[in-house]
JSON list of C-alpha atoms in Angstrom, two decimals:
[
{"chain": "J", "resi": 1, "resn": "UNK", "atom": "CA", "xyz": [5.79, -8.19, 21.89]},
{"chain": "J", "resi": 2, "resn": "UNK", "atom": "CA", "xyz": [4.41, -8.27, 25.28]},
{"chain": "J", "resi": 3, "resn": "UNK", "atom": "CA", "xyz": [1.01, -10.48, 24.63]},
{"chain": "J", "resi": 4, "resn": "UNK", "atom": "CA", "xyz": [-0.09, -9.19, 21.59]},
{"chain": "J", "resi": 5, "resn": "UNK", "atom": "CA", "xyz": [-2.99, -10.52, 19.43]},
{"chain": "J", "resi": 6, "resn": "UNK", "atom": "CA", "xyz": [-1.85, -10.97, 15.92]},
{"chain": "J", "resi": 7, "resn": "UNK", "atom": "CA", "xyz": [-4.28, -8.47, 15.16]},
{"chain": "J", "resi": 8, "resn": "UNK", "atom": "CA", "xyz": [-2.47, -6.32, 17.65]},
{"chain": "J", "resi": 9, "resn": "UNK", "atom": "CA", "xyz": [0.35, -6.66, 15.63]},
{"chain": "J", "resi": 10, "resn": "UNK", "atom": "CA", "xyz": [-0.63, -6.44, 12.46]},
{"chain": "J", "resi": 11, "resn": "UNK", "atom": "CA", "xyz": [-1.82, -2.85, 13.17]},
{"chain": "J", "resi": 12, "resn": "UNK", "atom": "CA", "xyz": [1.64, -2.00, 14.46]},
{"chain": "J", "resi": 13, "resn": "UNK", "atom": "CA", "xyz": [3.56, -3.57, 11.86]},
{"chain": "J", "resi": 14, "resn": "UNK", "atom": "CA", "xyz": [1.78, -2.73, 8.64]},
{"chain": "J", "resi": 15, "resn": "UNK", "atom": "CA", "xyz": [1.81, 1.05, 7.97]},
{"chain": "J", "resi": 16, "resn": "UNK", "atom": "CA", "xyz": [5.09, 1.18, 9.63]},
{"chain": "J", "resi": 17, "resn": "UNK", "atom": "CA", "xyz": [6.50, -1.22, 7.39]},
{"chain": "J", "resi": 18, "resn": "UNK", "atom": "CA", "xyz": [5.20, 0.81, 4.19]},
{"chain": "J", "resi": 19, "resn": "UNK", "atom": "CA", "xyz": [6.57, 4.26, 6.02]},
{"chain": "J", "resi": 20, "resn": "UNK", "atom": "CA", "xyz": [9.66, 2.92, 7.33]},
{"chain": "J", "resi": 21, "resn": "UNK", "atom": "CA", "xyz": [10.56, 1.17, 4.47]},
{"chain": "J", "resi": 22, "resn": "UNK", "atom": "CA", "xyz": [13.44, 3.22, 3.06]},
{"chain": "J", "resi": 23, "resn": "UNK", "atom": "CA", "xyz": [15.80, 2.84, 6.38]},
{"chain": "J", "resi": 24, "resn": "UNK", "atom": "CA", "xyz": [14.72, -0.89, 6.69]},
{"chain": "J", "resi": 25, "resn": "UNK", "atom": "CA", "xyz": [16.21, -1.65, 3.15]},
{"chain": "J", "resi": 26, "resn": "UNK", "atom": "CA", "xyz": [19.34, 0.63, 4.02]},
{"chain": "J", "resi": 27, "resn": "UNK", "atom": "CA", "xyz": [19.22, -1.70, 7.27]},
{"chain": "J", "resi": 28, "resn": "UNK", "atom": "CA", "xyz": [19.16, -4.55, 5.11]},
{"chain": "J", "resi": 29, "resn": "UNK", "atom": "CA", "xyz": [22.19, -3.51, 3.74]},
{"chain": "J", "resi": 30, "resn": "UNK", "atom": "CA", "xyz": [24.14, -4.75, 6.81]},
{"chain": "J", "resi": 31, "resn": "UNK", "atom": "CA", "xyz": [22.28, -7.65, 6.96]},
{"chain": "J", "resi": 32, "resn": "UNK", "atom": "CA", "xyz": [23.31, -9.28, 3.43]},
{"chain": "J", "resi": 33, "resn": "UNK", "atom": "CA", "xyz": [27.27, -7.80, 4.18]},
{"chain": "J", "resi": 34, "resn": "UNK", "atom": "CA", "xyz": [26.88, -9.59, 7.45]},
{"chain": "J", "resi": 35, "resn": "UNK", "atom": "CA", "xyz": [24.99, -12.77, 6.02]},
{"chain": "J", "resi": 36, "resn": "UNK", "atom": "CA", "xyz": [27.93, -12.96, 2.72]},
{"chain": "J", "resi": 37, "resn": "UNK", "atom": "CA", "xyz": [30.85, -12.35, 5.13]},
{"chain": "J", "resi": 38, "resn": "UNK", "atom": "CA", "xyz": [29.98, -15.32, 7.85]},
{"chain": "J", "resi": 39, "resn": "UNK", "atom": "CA", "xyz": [29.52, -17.28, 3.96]},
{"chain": "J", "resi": 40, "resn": "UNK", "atom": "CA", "xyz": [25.81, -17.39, 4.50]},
{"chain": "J", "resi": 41, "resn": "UNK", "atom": "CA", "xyz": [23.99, -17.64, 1.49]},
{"chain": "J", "resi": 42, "resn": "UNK", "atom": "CA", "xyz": [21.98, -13.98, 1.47]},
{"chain": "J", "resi": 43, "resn": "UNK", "atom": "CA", "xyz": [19.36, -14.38, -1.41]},
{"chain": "J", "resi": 44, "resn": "UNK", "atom": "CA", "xyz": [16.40, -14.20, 0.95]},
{"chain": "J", "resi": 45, "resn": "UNK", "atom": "CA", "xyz": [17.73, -10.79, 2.72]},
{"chain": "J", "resi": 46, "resn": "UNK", "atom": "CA", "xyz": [18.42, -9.42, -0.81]},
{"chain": "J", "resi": 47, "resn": "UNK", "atom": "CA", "xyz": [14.90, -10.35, -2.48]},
{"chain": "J", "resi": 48, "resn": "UNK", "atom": "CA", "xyz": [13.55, -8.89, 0.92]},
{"chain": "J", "resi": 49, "resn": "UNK", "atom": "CA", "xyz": [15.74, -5.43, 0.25]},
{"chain": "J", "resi": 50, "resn": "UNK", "atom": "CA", "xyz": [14.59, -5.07, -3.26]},
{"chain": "J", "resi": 51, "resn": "UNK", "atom": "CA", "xyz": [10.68, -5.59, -1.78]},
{"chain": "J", "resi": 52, "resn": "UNK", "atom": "CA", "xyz": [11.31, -3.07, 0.99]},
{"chain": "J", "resi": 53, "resn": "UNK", "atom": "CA", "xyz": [12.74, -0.74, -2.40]},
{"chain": "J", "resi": 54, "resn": "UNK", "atom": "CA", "xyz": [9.71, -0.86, -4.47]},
{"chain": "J", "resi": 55, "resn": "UNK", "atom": "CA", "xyz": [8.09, 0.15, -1.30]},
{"chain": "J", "resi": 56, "resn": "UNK", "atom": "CA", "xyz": [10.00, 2.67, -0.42]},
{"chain": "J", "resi": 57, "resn": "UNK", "atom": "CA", "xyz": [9.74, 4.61, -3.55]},
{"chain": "J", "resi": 58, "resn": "UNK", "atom": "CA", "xyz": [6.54, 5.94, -2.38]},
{"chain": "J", "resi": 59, "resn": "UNK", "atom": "CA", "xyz": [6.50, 8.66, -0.09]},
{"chain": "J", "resi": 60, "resn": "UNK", "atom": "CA", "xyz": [4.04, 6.53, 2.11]},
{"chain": "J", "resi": 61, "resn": "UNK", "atom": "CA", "xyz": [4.20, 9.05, 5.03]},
{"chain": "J", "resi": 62, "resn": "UNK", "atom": "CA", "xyz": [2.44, 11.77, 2.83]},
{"chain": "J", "resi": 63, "resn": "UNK", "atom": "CA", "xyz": [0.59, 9.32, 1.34]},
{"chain": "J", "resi": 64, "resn": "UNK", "atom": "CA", "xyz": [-0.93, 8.09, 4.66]},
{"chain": "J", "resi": 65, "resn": "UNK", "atom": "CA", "xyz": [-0.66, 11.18, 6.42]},
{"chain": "J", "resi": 66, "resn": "UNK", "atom": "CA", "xyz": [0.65, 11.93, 10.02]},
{"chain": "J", "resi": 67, "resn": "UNK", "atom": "CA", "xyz": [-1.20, 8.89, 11.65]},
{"chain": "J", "resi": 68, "resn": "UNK", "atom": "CA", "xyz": [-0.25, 6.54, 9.65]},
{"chain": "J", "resi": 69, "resn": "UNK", "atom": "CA", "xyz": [1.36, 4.43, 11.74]},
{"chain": "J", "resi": 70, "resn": "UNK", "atom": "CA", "xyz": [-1.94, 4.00, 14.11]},
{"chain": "J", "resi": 71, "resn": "UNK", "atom": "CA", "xyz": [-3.51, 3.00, 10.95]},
{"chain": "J", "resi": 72, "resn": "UNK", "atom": "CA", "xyz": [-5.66, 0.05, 10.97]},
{"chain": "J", "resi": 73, "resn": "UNK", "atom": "CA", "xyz": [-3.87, -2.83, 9.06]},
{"chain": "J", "resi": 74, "resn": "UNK", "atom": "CA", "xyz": [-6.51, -3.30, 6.74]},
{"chain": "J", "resi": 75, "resn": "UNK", "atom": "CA", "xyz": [-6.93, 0.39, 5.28]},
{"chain": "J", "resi": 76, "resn": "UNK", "atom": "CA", "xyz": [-2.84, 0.14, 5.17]},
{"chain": "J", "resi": 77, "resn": "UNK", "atom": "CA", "xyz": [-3.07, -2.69, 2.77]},
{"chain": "J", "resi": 78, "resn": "UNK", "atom": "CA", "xyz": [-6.03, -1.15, 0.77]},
{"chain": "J", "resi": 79, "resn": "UNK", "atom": "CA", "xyz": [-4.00, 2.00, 0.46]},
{"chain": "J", "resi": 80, "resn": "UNK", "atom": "CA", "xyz": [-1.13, -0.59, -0.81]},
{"chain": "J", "resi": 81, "resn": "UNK", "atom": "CA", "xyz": [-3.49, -2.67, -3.01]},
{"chain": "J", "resi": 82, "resn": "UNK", "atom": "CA", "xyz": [-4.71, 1.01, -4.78]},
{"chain": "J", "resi": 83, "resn": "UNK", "atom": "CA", "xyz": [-1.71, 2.25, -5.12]},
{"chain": "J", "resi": 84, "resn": "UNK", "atom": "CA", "xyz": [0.00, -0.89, -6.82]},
{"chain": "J", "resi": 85, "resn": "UNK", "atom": "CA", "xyz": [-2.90, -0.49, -9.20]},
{"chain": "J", "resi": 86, "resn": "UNK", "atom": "CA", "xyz": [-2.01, 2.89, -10.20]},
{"chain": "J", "resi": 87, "resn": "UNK", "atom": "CA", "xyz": [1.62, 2.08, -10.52]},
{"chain": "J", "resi": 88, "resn": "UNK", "atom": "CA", "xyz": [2.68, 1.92, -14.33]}
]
């Protein structure tokens, strides 16, 4: 992470996590089978799967648009916050 502020970070982490969230749950998938094979109790990688889920059932990319993942962390998380709110 090289030195980075946590603000640094939170602006690279945040509107990635909401765009990338699809192949991060599919890459969770390796982490339970890994986790329940060694006879690790998994339940935190699993509730962390079904969060990355509900996020990735929005198309976050569009939603965001092509910069997205410059986005400043705090207009990521108001896009989040609005879009929760229009969620059924």
């Amino acid at each position: 992470l090289n030195g980075k502020t946590v603000e640094q970070l939170a602006y690279t982490f945040t509107a990635r996590t909401l765009i990338h969230a699809k192949r991060r749950s599919a890459e969770m998938d390796d982490v339970v089978a890994t986790l329940e094979a060694s006879g690790v109790d998994a339940s935190m990688s699993r509730a962390t799967q079904g969060q990355l889920d509900k996020l990735a059932s929005t198309d976050w990319a569009d939603l965001l648009g092509p910069d997205g993942s410059d986005m400043d962390y705090r207009t990521a998380i108001q896009h989040l916050t609005a879009h929760q709110r229009e969620l059924p």
